[in-house]
């Protein structure tokens, strides 16, 4: 016997599991429903979880990653759900992302790398969370800049016509640009 199936309690399997559906309609199928029946559901309760386990080099079983459902708001009529993604980080469990009904949050030191273009329909806000270190900046590699970067009063966009400009700073409307420290120009200043 390569596994056990129990109507209640735990079941075990050895090998792969395939769940198939021959439904020709447009509805989702097959479905996997992880249903937690709780007599007292509450905000922040954890629900079903999918674990991805393996072994370390000392042959001990380790959970390397997991996806967990969570209740954001259990109030009838305004229910909200959360998906949390956790990874093992330096030997400890670490929640790296929390996907709520309104936000995707990368937390606990998780960065963001984007290989393609990124389109933002709203403002981008950068907040400094530490009193030490460097202030948040917009950084781009010079070798990858084909159009430069424009920093406006409330916008960040590529400079379409100034292909030889690495950085273009412009105010919006009747505003002005404040430079509160020394301005060092190694190649002089052009004033138009």
PDB file of C-alpha atoms in Angstrom:
ATOM      1  CA  UNK A   1       0.000   0.000   0.000  1.00  0.00           C
ATOM      2  CA  UNK A   2       1.495   3.320  -1.106  1.00  0.00           C
ATOM      3  CA  UNK A   3      -0.788   5.476   0.983  1.00  0.00           C
ATOM      4  CA  UNK A   4      -3.878   5.697   3.141  1.00  0.00           C
ATOM      5  CA  UNK A   5      -7.138   7.548   2.574  1.00  0.00           C
ATOM      6  CA  UNK A   6      -9.206   8.470   5.609  1.00  0.00           C
ATOM      7  CA  UNK A   7     -12.656  10.035   5.590  1.00  0.00           C
ATOM      8  CA  UNK A   8     -11.628  11.945   8.714  1.00  0.00           C
ATOM      9  CA  UNK A   9      -8.163  12.659  10.037  1.00  0.00           C
ATOM     10  CA  UNK A  10      -4.966  12.529   8.012  1.00  0.00           C
ATOM     11  CA  UNK A  11      -4.388  10.795   4.683  1.00  0.00           C
ATOM     12  CA  UNK A  12      -1.019   9.910   3.191  1.00  0.00           C
ATOM     13  CA  UNK A  13       0.078   9.286  -0.389  1.00  0.00           C
ATOM     14  CA  UNK A  14       3.271   8.177  -2.070  1.00  0.00           C
ATOM     15  CA  UNK A  15       3.902   9.345  -5.618  1.00  0.00           C
ATOM     16  CA  UNK A  16       2.021  11.891  -7.700  1.00  0.00           C
ATOM     17  CA  UNK A  17      -1.651  12.829  -7.413  1.00  0.00           C
ATOM     18  CA  UNK A  18      -3.645  13.790 -10.489  1.00  0.00           C
ATOM     19  CA  UNK A  19      -7.120  15.264 -10.249  1.00  0.00           C
ATOM     20  CA  UNK A  20      -8.870  15.579 -13.597  1.00  0.00           C
ATOM     21  CA  UNK A  21     -12.208  16.765 -14.921  1.00  0.00           C
ATOM     22  CA  UNK A  22     -13.955  16.035 -18.223  1.00  0.00           C
ATOM     23  CA  UNK A  23     -16.355  18.980 -17.878  1.00  0.00           C
ATOM     24  CA  UNK A  24     -16.584  20.743 -21.249  1.00  0.00           C
ATOM     25  CA  UNK A  25     -18.094  23.942 -19.838  1.00  0.00           C
ATOM     26  CA  UNK A  26     -16.381  27.219 -18.977  1.00  0.00           C
ATOM     27  CA  UNK A  27     -16.593  26.827 -15.208  1.00  0.00           C
ATOM     28  CA  UNK A  28     -13.469  26.087 -13.184  1.00  0.00           C
ATOM     29  CA  UNK A  29     -12.793  22.371 -12.843  1.00  0.00           C
ATOM     30  CA  UNK A  30     -11.387  20.435 -11.126  1.00  0.00           C
ATOM     31  CA  UNK A  31     -11.519  22.349  -7.882  1.00  0.00           C
ATOM     32  CA  UNK A  32      -9.570  21.914  -4.667  1.00  0.00           C
ATOM     33  CA  UNK A  33     -11.517  23.373  -1.756  1.00  0.00           C
ATOM     34  CA  UNK A  34      -9.642  23.745   1.530  1.00  0.00           C
ATOM     35  CA  UNK A  35     -12.628  24.452   3.791  1.00  0.00           C
ATOM     36  CA  UNK A  36     -11.986  25.250   7.426  1.00  0.00           C
ATOM     37  CA  UNK A  37     -15.215  24.872   9.381  1.00  0.00           C
ATOM     38  CA  UNK A  38     -14.754  27.000  12.478  1.00  0.00           C
ATOM     39  CA  UNK A  39     -17.335  27.576  15.238  1.00  0.00           C
ATOM     40  CA  UNK A  40     -15.842  31.033  15.872  1.00  0.00           C
ATOM     41  CA  UNK A  41     -14.237  32.515  12.735  1.00  0.00           C
ATOM     42  CA  UNK A  42     -12.343  35.739  13.433  1.00  0.00           C
ATOM     43  CA  UNK A  43     -10.150  38.292  11.711  1.00  0.00           C
ATOM     44  CA  UNK A  44      -6.557  37.089  11.197  1.00  0.00           C
ATOM     45  CA  UNK A  45      -7.499  33.392  11.492  1.00  0.00           C
ATOM     46  CA  UNK A  46      -5.346  31.156   9.309  1.00  0.00           C
ATOM     47  CA  UNK A  47      -7.123  28.852   6.861  1.00  0.00           C
ATOM     48  CA  UNK A  48      -5.796  26.178   4.501  1.00  0.00           C
ATOM     49  CA  UNK A  49      -2.108  25.874   3.747  1.00  0.00           C
ATOM     50  CA  UNK A  50       0.027  24.303   1.028  1.00  0.00           C
ATOM     51  CA  UNK A  51       3.534  23.384   2.162  1.00  0.00           C
ATOM     52  CA  UNK A  52       6.555  22.672  -0.029  1.00  0.00           C
ATOM     53  CA  UNK A  53       8.898  20.429   1.950  1.00  0.00           C
ATOM     54  CA  UNK A  54      12.281  18.937   1.242  1.00  0.00           C
ATOM     55  CA  UNK A  55      15.387  17.906   3.116  1.00  0.00           C
ATOM     56  CA  UNK A  56      18.501  19.736   4.210  1.00  0.00           C
ATOM     57  CA  UNK A  57      21.966  18.238   3.811  1.00  0.00           C
ATOM     58  CA  UNK A  58      21.626  16.484   7.194  1.00  0.00           C
ATOM     59  CA  UNK A  59      18.543  14.577   5.896  1.00  0.00           C
ATOM     60  CA  UNK A  60      16.101  16.474   8.138  1.00  0.00           C
ATOM     61  CA  UNK A  61      12.708  17.425   6.718  1.00  0.00           C
ATOM     62  CA  UNK A  62      12.336  21.167   6.103  1.00  0.00           C
ATOM     63  CA  UNK A  63       9.445  23.320   4.932  1.00  0.00           C
ATOM     64  CA  UNK A  64      11.099  25.568   2.332  1.00  0.00           C
ATOM     65  CA  UNK A  65       8.011  27.472   1.204  1.00  0.00           C
ATOM     66  CA  UNK A  66       4.297  27.647   1.906  1.00  0.00           C
ATOM     67  CA  UNK A  67       1.150  29.403   0.746  1.00  0.00           C
ATOM     68  CA  UNK A  68      -1.498  30.124   3.356  1.00  0.00           C
ATOM     69  CA  UNK A  69      -5.021  31.511   3.228  1.00  0.00           C
ATOM     70  CA  UNK A  70      -6.070  33.890   5.972  1.00  0.00           C
ATOM     71  CA  UNK A  71      -9.181  35.782   7.024  1.00  0.00           C
ATOM     72  CA  UNK A  72      -8.774  39.532   6.723  1.00  0.00           C
ATOM     73  CA  UNK A  73     -12.316  40.452   7.747  1.00  0.00           C
ATOM     74  CA  UNK A  74     -14.800  37.830   8.946  1.00  0.00           C
ATOM     75  CA  UNK A  75     -17.754  40.222   9.176  1.00  0.00           C
ATOM     76  CA  UNK A  76     -20.733  38.983   7.145  1.00  0.00           C
ATOM     77  CA  UNK A  77     -21.219  41.088   4.037  1.00  0.00           C
ATOM     78  CA  UNK A  78     -17.756  42.715   4.166  1.00  0.00           C
ATOM     79  CA  UNK A  79     -15.545  39.615   4.179  1.00  0.00           C
ATOM     80  CA  UNK A  80     -11.939  40.056   3.039  1.00  0.00           C
ATOM     81  CA  UNK A  81      -9.363  37.390   2.305  1.00  0.00           C
ATOM     82  CA  UNK A  82      -5.558  37.304   2.465  1.00  0.00           C
ATOM     83  CA  UNK A  83      -2.944  35.089   0.827  1.00  0.00           C
ATOM     84  CA  UNK A  84       0.443  34.872   2.549  1.00  0.00           C
ATOM     85  CA  UNK A  85       3.578  33.466   0.935  1.00  0.00           C
ATOM     86  CA  UNK A  86       6.388  32.363   3.206  1.00  0.00           C
ATOM     87  CA  UNK A  87       9.908  31.108   2.508  1.00  0.00           C
ATOM     88  CA  UNK A  88      12.630  29.664   4.649  1.00  0.00           C
ATOM     89  CA  UNK A  89      15.174  32.449   5.044  1.00  0.00           C
ATOM     90  CA  UNK A  90      18.509  31.722   6.703  1.00  0.00           C
ATOM     91  CA  UNK A  91      16.997  28.699   8.425  1.00  0.00           C
ATOM     92  CA  UNK A  92      13.866  30.398   9.761  1.00  0.00           C
ATOM     93  CA  UNK A  93      10.313  30.772   8.524  1.00  0.00           C
ATOM     94  CA  UNK A  94       9.808  34.193   6.919  1.00  0.00           C
ATOM     95  CA  UNK A  95       6.584  35.670   5.549  1.00  0.00           C
ATOM     96  CA  UNK A  96       7.835  37.402   2.405  1.00  0.00           C
ATOM     97  CA  UNK A  97       4.578  38.550   0.782  1.00  0.00           C
ATOM     98  CA  UNK A  98       1.055  39.328   1.936  1.00  0.00           C
ATOM     99  CA  UNK A  99      -1.619  39.739  -0.756  1.00  0.00           C
ATOM    100  CA  UNK A 100      -4.710  41.436   0.688  1.00  0.00           C
ATOM    101  CA  UNK A 101      -7.886  42.486  -1.088  1.00  0.00           C
ATOM    102  CA  UNK A 102      -6.323  45.909  -1.727  1.00  0.00           C
ATOM    103  CA  UNK A 103      -2.521  45.573  -1.659  1.00  0.00           C
ATOM    104  CA  UNK A 104       0.369  43.297  -2.507  1.00  0.00           C
ATOM    105  CA  UNK A 105       2.870  43.809   0.295  1.00  0.00           C
ATOM    106  CA  UNK A 106       6.462  42.610   0.114  1.00  0.00           C
ATOM    107  CA  UNK A 107       7.548  42.477   3.739  1.00  0.00           C
ATOM    108  CA  UNK A 108      10.376  41.366   6.045  1.00  0.00           C
ATOM    109  CA  UNK A 109      13.204  42.437   3.796  1.00  0.00           C
ATOM    110  CA  UNK A 110      11.753  41.126   0.524  1.00  0.00           C
ATOM    111  CA  UNK A 111      12.799  43.175  -2.498  1.00  0.00           C
ATOM    112  CA  UNK A 112      11.229  43.583  -5.919  1.00  0.00           C
ATOM    113  CA  UNK A 113      12.980  42.861  -9.207  1.00  0.00           C
ATOM    114  CA  UNK A 114      11.222  43.538 -12.508  1.00  0.00           C
ATOM    115  CA  UNK A 115      12.712  42.281 -15.768  1.00  0.00           C
ATOM    116  CA  UNK A 116      10.171  43.989 -18.036  1.00  0.00           C
ATOM    117  CA  UNK A 117       8.394  47.337 -18.204  1.00  0.00           C
ATOM    118  CA  UNK A 118       6.336  48.521 -15.254  1.00  0.00           C
ATOM    119  CA  UNK A 119       3.265  50.699 -15.706  1.00  0.00           C
ATOM    120  CA  UNK A 120       1.870  52.578 -12.708  1.00  0.00           C
ATOM    121  CA  UNK A 121      -1.575  54.145 -12.952  1.00  0.00           C
ATOM    122  CA  UNK A 122      -1.216  55.976  -9.633  1.00  0.00           C
ATOM    123  CA  UNK A 123       1.572  57.779  -7.749  1.00  0.00           C
ATOM    124  CA  UNK A 124       4.710  55.994  -6.557  1.00  0.00           C
ATOM    125  CA  UNK A 125       5.570  56.795  -2.946  1.00  0.00           C
ATOM    126  CA  UNK A 126       8.983  55.945  -1.478  1.00  0.00           C
ATOM    127  CA  UNK A 127       9.134  56.023   2.320  1.00  0.00           C
ATOM    128  CA  UNK A 128      12.247  55.899   4.451  1.00  0.00           C
ATOM    129  CA  UNK A 129      11.744  53.454   7.309  1.00  0.00           C
ATOM    130  CA  UNK A 130      15.148  53.725   8.964  1.00  0.00           C
ATOM    131  CA  UNK A 131      16.832  56.710  10.600  1.00  0.00           C
ATOM    132  CA  UNK A 132      20.221  55.552   9.347  1.00  0.00           C
ATOM    133  CA  UNK A 133      21.613  54.871   5.919  1.00  0.00           C
ATOM    134  CA  UNK A 134      20.881  56.602   2.643  1.00  0.00           C
ATOM    135  CA  UNK A 135      17.670  58.365   1.730  1.00  0.00           C
ATOM    136  CA  UNK A 136      15.421  56.661  -0.838  1.00  0.00           C
ATOM    137  CA  UNK A 137      16.463  57.534  -4.370  1.00  0.00           C
ATOM    138  CA  UNK A 138      15.473  56.696  -7.911  1.00  0.00           C
ATOM    139  CA  UNK A 139      18.388  54.830  -9.413  1.00  0.00           C
ATOM    140  CA  UNK A 140      18.917  53.749 -13.012  1.00  0.00           C
ATOM    141  CA  UNK A 141      21.981  52.292 -14.681  1.00  0.00           C
ATOM    142  CA  UNK A 142      23.474  54.702 -17.195  1.00  0.00           C
ATOM    143  CA  UNK A 143      24.135  51.943 -19.732  1.00  0.00           C
ATOM    144  CA  UNK A 144      20.447  51.055 -19.762  1.00  0.00           C
ATOM    145  CA  UNK A 145      19.162  54.607 -20.170  1.00  0.00           C
ATOM    146  CA  UNK A 146      18.063  55.289 -23.731  1.00  0.00           C
ATOM    147  CA  UNK A 147      15.763  58.214 -22.975  1.00  0.00           C
ATOM    148  CA  UNK A 148      16.826  59.502 -19.581  1.00  0.00           C
ATOM    149  CA  UNK A 149      14.575  60.056 -16.594  1.00  0.00           C
ATOM    150  CA  UNK A 150      12.283  62.997 -15.944  1.00  0.00           C
ATOM    151  CA  UNK A 151      11.412  63.963 -12.376  1.00  0.00           C
ATOM    152  CA  UNK A 152       8.449  66.302 -12.394  1.00  0.00           C
ATOM    153  CA  UNK A 153       6.408  67.945  -9.656  1.00  0.00           C
ATOM    154  CA  UNK A 154       4.318  64.832  -9.183  1.00  0.00           C
ATOM    155  CA  UNK A 155       5.367  62.561 -12.015  1.00  0.00           C
ATOM    156  CA  UNK A 156       8.223  60.299 -13.029  1.00  0.00           C
ATOM    157  CA  UNK A 157       8.458  59.549 -16.734  1.00  0.00           C
ATOM    158  CA  UNK A 158      10.889  58.927 -19.559  1.00  0.00           C
ATOM    159  CA  UNK A 159      12.158  61.902 -21.526  1.00  0.00           C
ATOM    160  CA  UNK A 160      11.003  61.101 -25.051  1.00  0.00           C
ATOM    161  CA  UNK A 161      12.885  63.749 -27.034  1.00  0.00           C
ATOM    162  CA  UNK A 162      15.985  64.270 -24.891  1.00  0.00           C
ATOM    163  CA  UNK A 163      17.722  61.018 -25.772  1.00  0.00           C
ATOM    164  CA  UNK A 164      21.116  62.385 -24.698  1.00  0.00           C
ATOM    165  CA  UNK A 165      19.888  63.507 -21.277  1.00  0.00           C
ATOM    166  CA  UNK A 166      20.697  61.226 -18.353  1.00  0.00           C
ATOM    167  CA  UNK A 167      18.611  63.159 -15.853  1.00  0.00           C
ATOM    168  CA  UNK A 168      16.089  65.910 -16.517  1.00  0.00           C
ATOM    169  CA  UNK A 169      14.532  67.754 -13.568  1.00  0.00           C
ATOM    170  CA  UNK A 170      11.554  69.965 -14.339  1.00  0.00           C
ATOM    171  CA  UNK A 171       8.899  71.660 -12.245  1.00  0.00           C
ATOM    172  CA  UNK A 172       5.196  71.568 -13.039  1.00  0.00           C
ATOM    173  CA  UNK A 173       3.334  74.792 -13.755  1.00  0.00           C
ATOM    174  CA  UNK A 174       4.757  77.819 -11.971  1.00  0.00           C
ATOM    175  CA  UNK A 175       6.717  75.795  -9.437  1.00  0.00           C
ATOM    176  CA  UNK A 176      10.456  75.807  -8.971  1.00  0.00           C
ATOM    177  CA  UNK A 177      13.303  73.439  -8.137  1.00  0.00           C
ATOM    178  CA  UNK A 178      15.037  73.676  -4.755  1.00  0.00           C
ATOM    179  CA  UNK A 179      18.594  72.421  -4.331  1.00  0.00           C
ATOM    180  CA  UNK A 180      19.386  72.501  -0.614  1.00  0.00           C
ATOM    181  CA  UNK A 181      23.012  71.434  -0.832  1.00  0.00           C
ATOM    182  CA  UNK A 182      26.056  72.221  -2.942  1.00  0.00           C
ATOM    183  CA  UNK A 183      25.680  71.832  -6.699  1.00  0.00           C
ATOM    184  CA  UNK A 184      28.863  70.544  -8.322  1.00  0.00           C
ATOM    185  CA  UNK A 185      28.990  70.704 -12.135  1.00  0.00           C
ATOM    186  CA  UNK A 186      32.181  69.260 -13.566  1.00  0.00           C
ATOM    187  CA  UNK A 187      31.381  70.283 -17.163  1.00  0.00           C
ATOM    188  CA  UNK A 188      29.880  73.720 -16.527  1.00  0.00           C
ATOM    189  CA  UNK A 189      26.288  74.937 -16.584  1.00  0.00           C
ATOM    190  CA  UNK A 190      24.150  75.724 -19.628  1.00  0.00           C
ATOM    191  CA  UNK A 191      21.350  78.228 -18.944  1.00  0.00           C
ATOM    192  CA  UNK A 192      18.578  78.610 -21.534  1.00  0.00           C
TER     193      UNK A 192
END
